[in-house]
XYZ file of C-alpha atoms in Angstrom:
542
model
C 2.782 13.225 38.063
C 4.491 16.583 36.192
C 2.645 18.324 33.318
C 4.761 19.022 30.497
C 4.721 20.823 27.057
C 8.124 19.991 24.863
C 8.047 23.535 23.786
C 8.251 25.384 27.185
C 10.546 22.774 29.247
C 14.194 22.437 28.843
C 17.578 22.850 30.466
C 19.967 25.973 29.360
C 23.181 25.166 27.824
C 26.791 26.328 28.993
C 28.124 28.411 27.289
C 31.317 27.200 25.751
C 34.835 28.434 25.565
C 35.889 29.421 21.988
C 36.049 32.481 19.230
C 34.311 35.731 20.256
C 30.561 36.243 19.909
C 30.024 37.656 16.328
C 28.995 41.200 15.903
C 24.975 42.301 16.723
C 24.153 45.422 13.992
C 21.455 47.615 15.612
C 18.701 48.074 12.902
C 19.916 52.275 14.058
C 23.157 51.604 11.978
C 22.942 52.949 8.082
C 22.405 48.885 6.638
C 24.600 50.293 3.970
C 27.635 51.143 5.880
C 30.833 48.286 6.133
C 29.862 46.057 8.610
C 33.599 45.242 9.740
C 33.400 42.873 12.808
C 30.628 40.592 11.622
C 32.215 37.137 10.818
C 32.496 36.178 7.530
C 30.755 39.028 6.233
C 31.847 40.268 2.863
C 34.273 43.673 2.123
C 34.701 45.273 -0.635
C 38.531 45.736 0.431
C 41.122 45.613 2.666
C 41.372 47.779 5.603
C 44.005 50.150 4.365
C 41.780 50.825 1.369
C 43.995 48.886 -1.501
C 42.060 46.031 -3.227
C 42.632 42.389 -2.169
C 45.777 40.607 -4.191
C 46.438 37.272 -4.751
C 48.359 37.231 -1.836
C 46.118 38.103 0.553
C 43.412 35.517 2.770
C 40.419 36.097 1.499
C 37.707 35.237 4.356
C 34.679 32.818 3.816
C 31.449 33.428 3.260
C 29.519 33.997 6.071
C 26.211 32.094 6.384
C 23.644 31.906 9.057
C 21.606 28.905 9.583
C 17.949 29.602 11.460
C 16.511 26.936 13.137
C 18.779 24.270 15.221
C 16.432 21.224 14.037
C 18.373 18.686 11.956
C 17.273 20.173 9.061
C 19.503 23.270 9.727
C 21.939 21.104 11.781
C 22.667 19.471 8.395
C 22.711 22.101 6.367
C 24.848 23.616 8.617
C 27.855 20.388 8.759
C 27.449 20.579 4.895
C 28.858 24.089 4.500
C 30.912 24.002 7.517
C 32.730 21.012 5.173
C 33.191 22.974 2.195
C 34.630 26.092 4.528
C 32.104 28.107 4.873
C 31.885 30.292 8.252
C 28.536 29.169 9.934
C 26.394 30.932 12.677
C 23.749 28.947 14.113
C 20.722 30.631 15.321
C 17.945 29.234 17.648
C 15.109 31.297 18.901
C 14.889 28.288 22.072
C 17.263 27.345 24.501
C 17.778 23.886 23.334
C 19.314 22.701 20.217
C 17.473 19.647 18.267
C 14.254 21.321 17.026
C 11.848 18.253 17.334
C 14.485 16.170 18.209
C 15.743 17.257 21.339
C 15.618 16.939 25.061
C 14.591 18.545 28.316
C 15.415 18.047 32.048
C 12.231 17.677 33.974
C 13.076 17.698 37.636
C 15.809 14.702 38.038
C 14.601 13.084 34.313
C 16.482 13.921 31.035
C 13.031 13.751 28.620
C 13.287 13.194 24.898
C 10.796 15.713 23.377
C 9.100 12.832 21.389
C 10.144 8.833 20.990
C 11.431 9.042 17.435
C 11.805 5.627 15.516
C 14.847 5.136 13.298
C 14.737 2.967 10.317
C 16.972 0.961 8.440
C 16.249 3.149 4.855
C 16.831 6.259 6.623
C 20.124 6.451 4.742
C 21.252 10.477 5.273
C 20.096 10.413 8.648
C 22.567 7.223 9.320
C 25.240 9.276 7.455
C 24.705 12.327 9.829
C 25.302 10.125 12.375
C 28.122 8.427 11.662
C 29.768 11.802 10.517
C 29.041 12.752 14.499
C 30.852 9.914 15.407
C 28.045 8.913 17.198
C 26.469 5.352 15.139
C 27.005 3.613 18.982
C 24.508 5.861 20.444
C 22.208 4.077 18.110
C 20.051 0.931 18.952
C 19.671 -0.899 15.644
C 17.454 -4.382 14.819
C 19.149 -6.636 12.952
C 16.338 -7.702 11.224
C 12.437 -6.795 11.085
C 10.881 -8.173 13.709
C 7.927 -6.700 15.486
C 5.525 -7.617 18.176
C 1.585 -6.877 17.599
C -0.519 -6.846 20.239
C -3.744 -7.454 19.203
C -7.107 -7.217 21.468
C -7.075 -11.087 20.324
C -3.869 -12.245 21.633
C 0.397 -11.727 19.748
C 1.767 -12.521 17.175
C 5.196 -11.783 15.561
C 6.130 -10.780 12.410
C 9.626 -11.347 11.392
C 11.669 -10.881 8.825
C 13.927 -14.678 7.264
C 17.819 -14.090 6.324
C 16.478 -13.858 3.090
C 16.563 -11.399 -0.482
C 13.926 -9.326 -0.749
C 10.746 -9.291 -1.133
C 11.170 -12.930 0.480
C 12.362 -12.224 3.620
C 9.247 -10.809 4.783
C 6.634 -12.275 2.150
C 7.142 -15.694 3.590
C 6.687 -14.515 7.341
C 3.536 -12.733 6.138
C 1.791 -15.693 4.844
C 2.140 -16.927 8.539
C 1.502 -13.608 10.173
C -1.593 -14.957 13.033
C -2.800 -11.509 13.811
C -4.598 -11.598 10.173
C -6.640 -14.358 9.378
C -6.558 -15.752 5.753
C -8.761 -13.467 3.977
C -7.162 -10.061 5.241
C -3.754 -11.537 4.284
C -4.237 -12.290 1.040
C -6.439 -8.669 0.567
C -2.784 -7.126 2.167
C -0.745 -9.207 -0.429
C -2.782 -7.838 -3.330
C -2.439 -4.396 -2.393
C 1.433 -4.645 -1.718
C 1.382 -6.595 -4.959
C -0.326 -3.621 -6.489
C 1.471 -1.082 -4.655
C 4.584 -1.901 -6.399
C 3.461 -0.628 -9.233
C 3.378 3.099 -9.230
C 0.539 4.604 -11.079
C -1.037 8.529 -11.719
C -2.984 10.214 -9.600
C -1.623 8.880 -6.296
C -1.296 12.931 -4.975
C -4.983 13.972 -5.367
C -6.014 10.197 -4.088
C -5.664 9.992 -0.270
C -4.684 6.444 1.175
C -7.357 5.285 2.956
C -9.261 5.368 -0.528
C -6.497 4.195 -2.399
C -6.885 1.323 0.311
C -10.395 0.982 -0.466
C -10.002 0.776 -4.325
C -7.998 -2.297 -3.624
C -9.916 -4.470 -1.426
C -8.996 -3.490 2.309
C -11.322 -4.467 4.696
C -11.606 -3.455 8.495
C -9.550 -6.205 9.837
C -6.707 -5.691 7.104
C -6.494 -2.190 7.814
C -6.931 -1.955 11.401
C -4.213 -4.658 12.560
C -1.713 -3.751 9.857
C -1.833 -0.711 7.642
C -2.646 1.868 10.583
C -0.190 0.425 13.034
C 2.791 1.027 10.382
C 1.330 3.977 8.353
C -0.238 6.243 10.701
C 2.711 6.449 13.161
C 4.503 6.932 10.297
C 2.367 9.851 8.387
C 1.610 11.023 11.840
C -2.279 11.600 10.288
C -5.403 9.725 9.756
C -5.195 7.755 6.486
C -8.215 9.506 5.186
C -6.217 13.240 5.444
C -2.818 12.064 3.591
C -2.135 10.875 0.174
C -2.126 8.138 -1.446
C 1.387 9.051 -3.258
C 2.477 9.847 0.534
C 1.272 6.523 2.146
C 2.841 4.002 -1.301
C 6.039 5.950 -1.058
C 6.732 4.607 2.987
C 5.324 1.050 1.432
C 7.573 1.269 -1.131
C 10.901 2.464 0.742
C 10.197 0.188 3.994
C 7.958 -2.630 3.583
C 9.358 -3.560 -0.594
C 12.543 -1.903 -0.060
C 15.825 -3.915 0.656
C 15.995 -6.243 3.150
C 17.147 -3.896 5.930
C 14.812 -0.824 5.147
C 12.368 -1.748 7.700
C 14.803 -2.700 10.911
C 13.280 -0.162 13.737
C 15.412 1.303 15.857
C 15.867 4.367 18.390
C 18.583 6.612 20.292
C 20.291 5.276 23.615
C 21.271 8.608 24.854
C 19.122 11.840 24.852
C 18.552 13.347 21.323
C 19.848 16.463 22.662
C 23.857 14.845 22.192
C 23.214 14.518 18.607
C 22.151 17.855 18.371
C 24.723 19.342 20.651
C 27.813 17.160 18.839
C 26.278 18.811 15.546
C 26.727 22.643 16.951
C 29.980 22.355 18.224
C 31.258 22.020 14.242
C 29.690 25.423 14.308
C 32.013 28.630 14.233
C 28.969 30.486 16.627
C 26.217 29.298 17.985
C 23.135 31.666 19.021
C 20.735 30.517 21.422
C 17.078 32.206 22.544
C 17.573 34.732 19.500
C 14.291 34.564 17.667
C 14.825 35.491 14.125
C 11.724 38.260 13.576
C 12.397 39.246 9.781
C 14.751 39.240 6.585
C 16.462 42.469 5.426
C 16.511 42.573 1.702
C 17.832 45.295 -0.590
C 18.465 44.986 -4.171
C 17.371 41.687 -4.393
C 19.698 40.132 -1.832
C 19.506 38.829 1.354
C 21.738 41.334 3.562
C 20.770 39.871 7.066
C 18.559 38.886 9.940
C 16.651 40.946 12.204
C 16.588 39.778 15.843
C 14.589 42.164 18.109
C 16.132 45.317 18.235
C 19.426 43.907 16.089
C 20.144 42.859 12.936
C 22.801 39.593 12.262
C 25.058 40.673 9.052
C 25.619 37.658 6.358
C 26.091 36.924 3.199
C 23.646 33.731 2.924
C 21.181 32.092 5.191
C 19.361 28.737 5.437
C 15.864 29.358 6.604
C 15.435 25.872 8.223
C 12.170 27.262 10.440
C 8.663 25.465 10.292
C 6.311 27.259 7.158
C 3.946 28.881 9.756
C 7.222 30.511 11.340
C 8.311 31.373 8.179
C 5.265 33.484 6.996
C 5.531 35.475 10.093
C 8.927 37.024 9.320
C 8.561 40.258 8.020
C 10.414 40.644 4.805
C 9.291 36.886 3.948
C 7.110 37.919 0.771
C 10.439 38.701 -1.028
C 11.372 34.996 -0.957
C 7.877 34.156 -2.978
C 7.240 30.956 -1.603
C 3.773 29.871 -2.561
C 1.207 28.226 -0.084
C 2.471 29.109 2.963
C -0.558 28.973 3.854
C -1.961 25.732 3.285
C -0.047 23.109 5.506
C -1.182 21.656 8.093
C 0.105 19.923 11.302
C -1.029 17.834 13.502
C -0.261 16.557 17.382
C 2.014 13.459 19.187
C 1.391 12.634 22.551
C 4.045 10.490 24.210
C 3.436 9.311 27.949
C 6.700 7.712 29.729
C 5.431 5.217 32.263
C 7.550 3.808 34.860
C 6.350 0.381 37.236
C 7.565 -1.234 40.413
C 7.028 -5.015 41.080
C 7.246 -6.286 37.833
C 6.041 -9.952 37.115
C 7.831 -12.509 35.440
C 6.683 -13.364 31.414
C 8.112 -16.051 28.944
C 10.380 -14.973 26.174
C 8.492 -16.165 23.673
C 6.002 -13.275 24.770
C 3.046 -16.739 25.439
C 0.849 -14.804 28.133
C 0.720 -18.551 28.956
C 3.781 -19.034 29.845
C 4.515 -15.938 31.832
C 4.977 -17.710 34.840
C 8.954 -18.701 33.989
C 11.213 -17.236 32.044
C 13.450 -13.866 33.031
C 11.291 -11.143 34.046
C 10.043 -8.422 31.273
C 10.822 -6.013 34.142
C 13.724 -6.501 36.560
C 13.728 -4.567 39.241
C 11.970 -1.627 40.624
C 12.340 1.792 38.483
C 14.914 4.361 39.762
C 13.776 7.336 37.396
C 16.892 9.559 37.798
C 17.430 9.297 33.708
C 15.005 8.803 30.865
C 18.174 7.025 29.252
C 19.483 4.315 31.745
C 21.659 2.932 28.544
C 23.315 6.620 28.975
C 25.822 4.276 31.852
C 25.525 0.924 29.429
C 24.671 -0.732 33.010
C 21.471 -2.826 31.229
C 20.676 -3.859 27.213
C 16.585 -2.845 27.339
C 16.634 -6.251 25.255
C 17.573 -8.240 28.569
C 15.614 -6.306 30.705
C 12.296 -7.124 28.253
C 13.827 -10.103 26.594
C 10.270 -10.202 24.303
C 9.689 -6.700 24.400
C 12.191 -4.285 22.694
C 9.099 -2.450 21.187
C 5.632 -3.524 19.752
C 2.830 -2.756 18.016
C -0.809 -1.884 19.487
C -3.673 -2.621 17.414
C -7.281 -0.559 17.680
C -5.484 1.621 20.541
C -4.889 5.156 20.890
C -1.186 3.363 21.709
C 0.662 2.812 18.431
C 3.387 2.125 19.798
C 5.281 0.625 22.833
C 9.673 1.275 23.570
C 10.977 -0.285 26.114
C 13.710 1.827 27.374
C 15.012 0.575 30.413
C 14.600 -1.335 33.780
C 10.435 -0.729 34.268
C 10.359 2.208 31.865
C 7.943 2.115 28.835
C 7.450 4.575 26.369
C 4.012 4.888 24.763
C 3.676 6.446 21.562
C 0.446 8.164 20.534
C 0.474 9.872 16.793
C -2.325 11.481 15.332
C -3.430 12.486 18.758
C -5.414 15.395 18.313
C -8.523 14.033 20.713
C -5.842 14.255 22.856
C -3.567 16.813 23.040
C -5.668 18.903 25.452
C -6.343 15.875 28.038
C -4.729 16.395 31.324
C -1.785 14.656 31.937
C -2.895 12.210 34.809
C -5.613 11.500 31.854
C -3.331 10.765 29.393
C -1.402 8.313 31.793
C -3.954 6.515 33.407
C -5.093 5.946 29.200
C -1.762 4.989 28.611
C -1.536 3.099 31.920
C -4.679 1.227 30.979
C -3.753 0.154 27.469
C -0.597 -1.545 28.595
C -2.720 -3.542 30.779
C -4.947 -4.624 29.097
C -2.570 -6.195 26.592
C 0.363 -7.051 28.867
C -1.079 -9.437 31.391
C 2.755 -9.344 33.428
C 1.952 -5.825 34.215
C -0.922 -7.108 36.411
C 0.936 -7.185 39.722
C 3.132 -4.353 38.550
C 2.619 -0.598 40.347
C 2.908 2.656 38.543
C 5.688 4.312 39.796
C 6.286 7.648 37.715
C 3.822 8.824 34.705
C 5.114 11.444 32.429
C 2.929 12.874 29.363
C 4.697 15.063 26.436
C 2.637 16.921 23.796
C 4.099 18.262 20.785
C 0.758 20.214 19.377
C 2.099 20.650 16.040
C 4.443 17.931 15.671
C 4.550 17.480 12.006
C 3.071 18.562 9.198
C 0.327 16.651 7.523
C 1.368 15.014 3.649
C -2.521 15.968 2.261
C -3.647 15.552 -1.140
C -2.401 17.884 -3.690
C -0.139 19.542 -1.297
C 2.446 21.663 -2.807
C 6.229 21.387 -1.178
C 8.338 23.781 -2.061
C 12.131 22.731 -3.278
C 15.161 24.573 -1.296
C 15.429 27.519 -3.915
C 13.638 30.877 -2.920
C 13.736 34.254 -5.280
C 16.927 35.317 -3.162
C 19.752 33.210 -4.441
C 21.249 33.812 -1.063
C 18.111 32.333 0.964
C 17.710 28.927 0.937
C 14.861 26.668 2.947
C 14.946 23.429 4.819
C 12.503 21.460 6.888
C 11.253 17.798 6.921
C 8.101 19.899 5.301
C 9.929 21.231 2.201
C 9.949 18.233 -0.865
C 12.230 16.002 0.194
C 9.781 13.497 -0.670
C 9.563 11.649 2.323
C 6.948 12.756 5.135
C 8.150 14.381 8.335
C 10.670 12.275 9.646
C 14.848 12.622 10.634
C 15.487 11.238 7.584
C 13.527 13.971 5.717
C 15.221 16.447 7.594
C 18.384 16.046 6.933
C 17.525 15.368 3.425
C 16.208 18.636 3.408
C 19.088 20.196 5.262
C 22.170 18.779 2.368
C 19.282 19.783 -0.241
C 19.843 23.252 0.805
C 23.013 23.294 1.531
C 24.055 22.001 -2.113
C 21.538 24.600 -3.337
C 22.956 27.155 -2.020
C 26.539 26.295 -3.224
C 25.652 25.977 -6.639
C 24.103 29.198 -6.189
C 27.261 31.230 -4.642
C 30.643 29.595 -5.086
C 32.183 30.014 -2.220
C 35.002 32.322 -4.013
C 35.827 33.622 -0.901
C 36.490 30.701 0.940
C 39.484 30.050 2.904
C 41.993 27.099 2.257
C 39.889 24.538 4.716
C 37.380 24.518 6.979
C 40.009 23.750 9.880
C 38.543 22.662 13.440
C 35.441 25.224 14.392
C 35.887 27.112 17.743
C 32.188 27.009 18.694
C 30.932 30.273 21.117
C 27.719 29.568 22.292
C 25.703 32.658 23.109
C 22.390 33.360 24.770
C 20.989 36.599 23.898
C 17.409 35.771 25.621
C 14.033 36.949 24.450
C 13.726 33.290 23.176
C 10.495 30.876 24.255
């Protein structure tokens, strides 16, 4: 087994044939002095000394987007569209923020199994402006697996309008007995009608004002909610936990299809950069040089990065450590909090044989939930399209866990599980072998085909502060900073949606569009033509 922490692993990128890197200002230079050479930075003339005419290509403005998450990865397509020059810069080595991957030894690692949904709109959009909506495994309707410590059950969404298609599965839904599904109907019943007070109210007592009781709560709202919030339901709002009810669960009749990446979340990010005219990598952005109320550029170390705008797409306890950040007077800073995902990759040999209709009963016949022993060379074996994970686990694409540290189970490929473990803050610190004999054990105890099966290969990836936690009467701040020429983004800023790709990229065209309303791109030039991406690393990066 291989200890692991997302933040420290990771594979260094190429670096990529294109335009030249753009200029590095030592902080030694007078700030005030023409900064000819930095891309995209603005003149006051022309190099001969006459003004600009009509005549005479005017270059774009020149923005630099911090933080290689989605969030800026968004933000940085948007402007890039409306021909703006764009530098991205990334204190790590990787591109994808939270969403990214790693190579550990001969596996490509995702830094955290990230569920997709079918509401997550902009996200979808990003995609499919990356060309990449194949790379995407999709349900085509709701339909999720519960393991219980009772026994299965499936709930599954009919070909039907909403709220039908899965209000009529409900009342059939065996993992609740009568009592806790009619206490669940009330409160969806109730929670489609949005009333005050839902921010200073956190969820598990909105839960308890409308009749939850353990059984309800345990085998349905924390499955779905706390993977979701990525905190106990007793630390987020109420306003937080109705608006995921309200978008998934009593949203359209696709909102709630589940669905995850085929290929490492690294492509995604990678396919985003190259649209980029530079890309910086390992060049930790250490303050903000403002003068006269303006954002004039970024200090890196012992340089500073000329521009005439900047997204600040960096997490808020990153933010508050850049010097210069008081001039963007963003309020409490200070008061978010985050909290840890733990994701152990398991892989088994010997697999035995279970029914499709997931009957532990029947597990004798059927095609096998695992076919074949593991060969862990990729995290991603649907990278080479060799083997659908659906006919390799032909009951199992992924499934709930109910009263388990395991929310969450995603099968990924031929004897590879993922285990998902949110809110894990009892166990962030647990050694890995630990985490995966937990994990191990958990499986087992609700998969009875995994009883002849042999671990293979056990993984464990922590992400200490993973997200940021939606609390009661938590303030998000909006895009807009004092500098017109600063912008933020982040799943964290008010997107309204917790911290999730969809809230990043949200976040990301929020910025973006605040920013352009804020400076016209005068300057720009005629189109934003094909970028020539130069990817730099400038190391002192972690």
């Amino acid at each position: 087994m291989m200890k692991t922490d997302a933040s420290r692993a990771g594979m260094a990128l190429p670096a990529r044939v294109g335009s030249s890197q753009p200029r590095v200002q030592s902080r030694r230079e007078d700030p005030a002095a023409p900064r000819a050479g930095v891309p995209g930075t603005r003149q006051s003339g022309r190099a001969d000394g006459r003004a600009p005419s009509d005549g005479d290509a005017i270059p774009a403005r020149h923005v630099a987007v911090v933080g290689a998450g989605l969030a800026g990865l968004a933000a940085a397509l948007s402007l890039k569209r409306e021909g703006w020059r764009v530098t991205l810069v990334e204190r790590s080595r990787l591109l994808g923020g939270k969403a990214t991957s790693f190579q550990l030894g001969d596996i490509e690692m995702d830094s955290g199994q990230h569920a997709i949904l079918g509401c997550y709109s902009s996200f979808l959009e990003f995609v499919d402006e990356l060309g990449m909506r194949g790379d995407l495994r999709i349900q085509e309707r709701f339909d999720v697996l519960m393991l219980t410590d009772t026994g299965r059950a499936r709930l599954r969404a009919l070909r039907l309008p909403a709220p039908l298609h899965l209000a009529l599965p409900f009342l059939r839904f065996r993992a609740l007995g009568v009592r806790s599904r009619l206490q669940v109907a009330r409160a969806l019943l109730a929670a489609r009608r949005p009333r005050g007070g839902e921010e200073g109210e956190t969820f598990a007592a909105w839960l308890h004002r409308h009749g939850q009781g353990t059984q309800a709560q345990r085998v349905f709202w924390e499955p779905f909610l706390v993977p979701a919030l990525n905190a106990p339901l007793d630390r987020v709002s109420a306003a937080a936990g109705l608006m995921v009810v309200r978008t998934a669960l009593l949203g359209s009749r696709d909102a709630a299809r589940i669905g995850y990446a085929t290929v490492p979340l690294a492509r995604f990010a990678e396919r985003a950069a190259e649209q980029c005219d530079q890309v910086l990598l390992r060049t930790p952005v250490t303050g903000l040089h403002v003068e006269g109320g303006e954002l004039r550029g970024l200090l890196t170390g012992d340089a500073e990065i000329g521009v005439d705008a900047a997204v600040l797409a960096v997490p808020p306890e990153r933010l508050v450590r850049m010097a210069g950040a008081e001039a963007l007077e963003v309020p409490d800073l200070e008061t978010f909090t985050t909290q840890p995902i733990v994701d152990v990759h398991l892989w088994y040999e010997r697999p035995i044989g279970a029914g499709a209709d997931g009957d532990p009963a029947s597990s004798h016949r059927g095609s096998p939930p695992l076919a074949g022993a593991a060969e862990p060379r990729s995290a991603h074996p649907a990278i080479e399209r060799s083997q659908d994970p659906a006919d390799v686990w032909p009951y199992l694409d992924f499934a709930a866990m109910t009263g388990s540290p395991v929310q969450w189970i995603f099968a990924k490929g031929p004897g590879y599980l993922c285990c998902s473990l949110s809110s894990a803050g009892d166990l962030i610190s647990q050694p890995e072998e630990r985490l995966v004999a937990l994990a191990d054990s958990e499986l087992r105890s609700r998969l009875t085909e995994l009883g002849g099966a042999t671990l293979l290969r056990g993984v464990a990836v922590r992400d200490p502060e993973a997200t940021f936690v939606p609390a009661p009467g938590l303030r998000r701040p909006g895009p807009a900073t004092a500098l017109a020429n600063a912008v933020l983004a982040g799943c964290w800023t008010d997107t309204g949606w917790p911290a999730t790709m969809e809230g990043a990229v949200r976040s990301g065209r929020a910025a973006a569009r605040t920013l352009m309303a804020a400076l016209p791109n005068q300057e720009r030039a005629t189109g934003p033509g094909p970028a020539r991406t130069s990817r730099v690393e400038l190391g002192g990066g972690s």
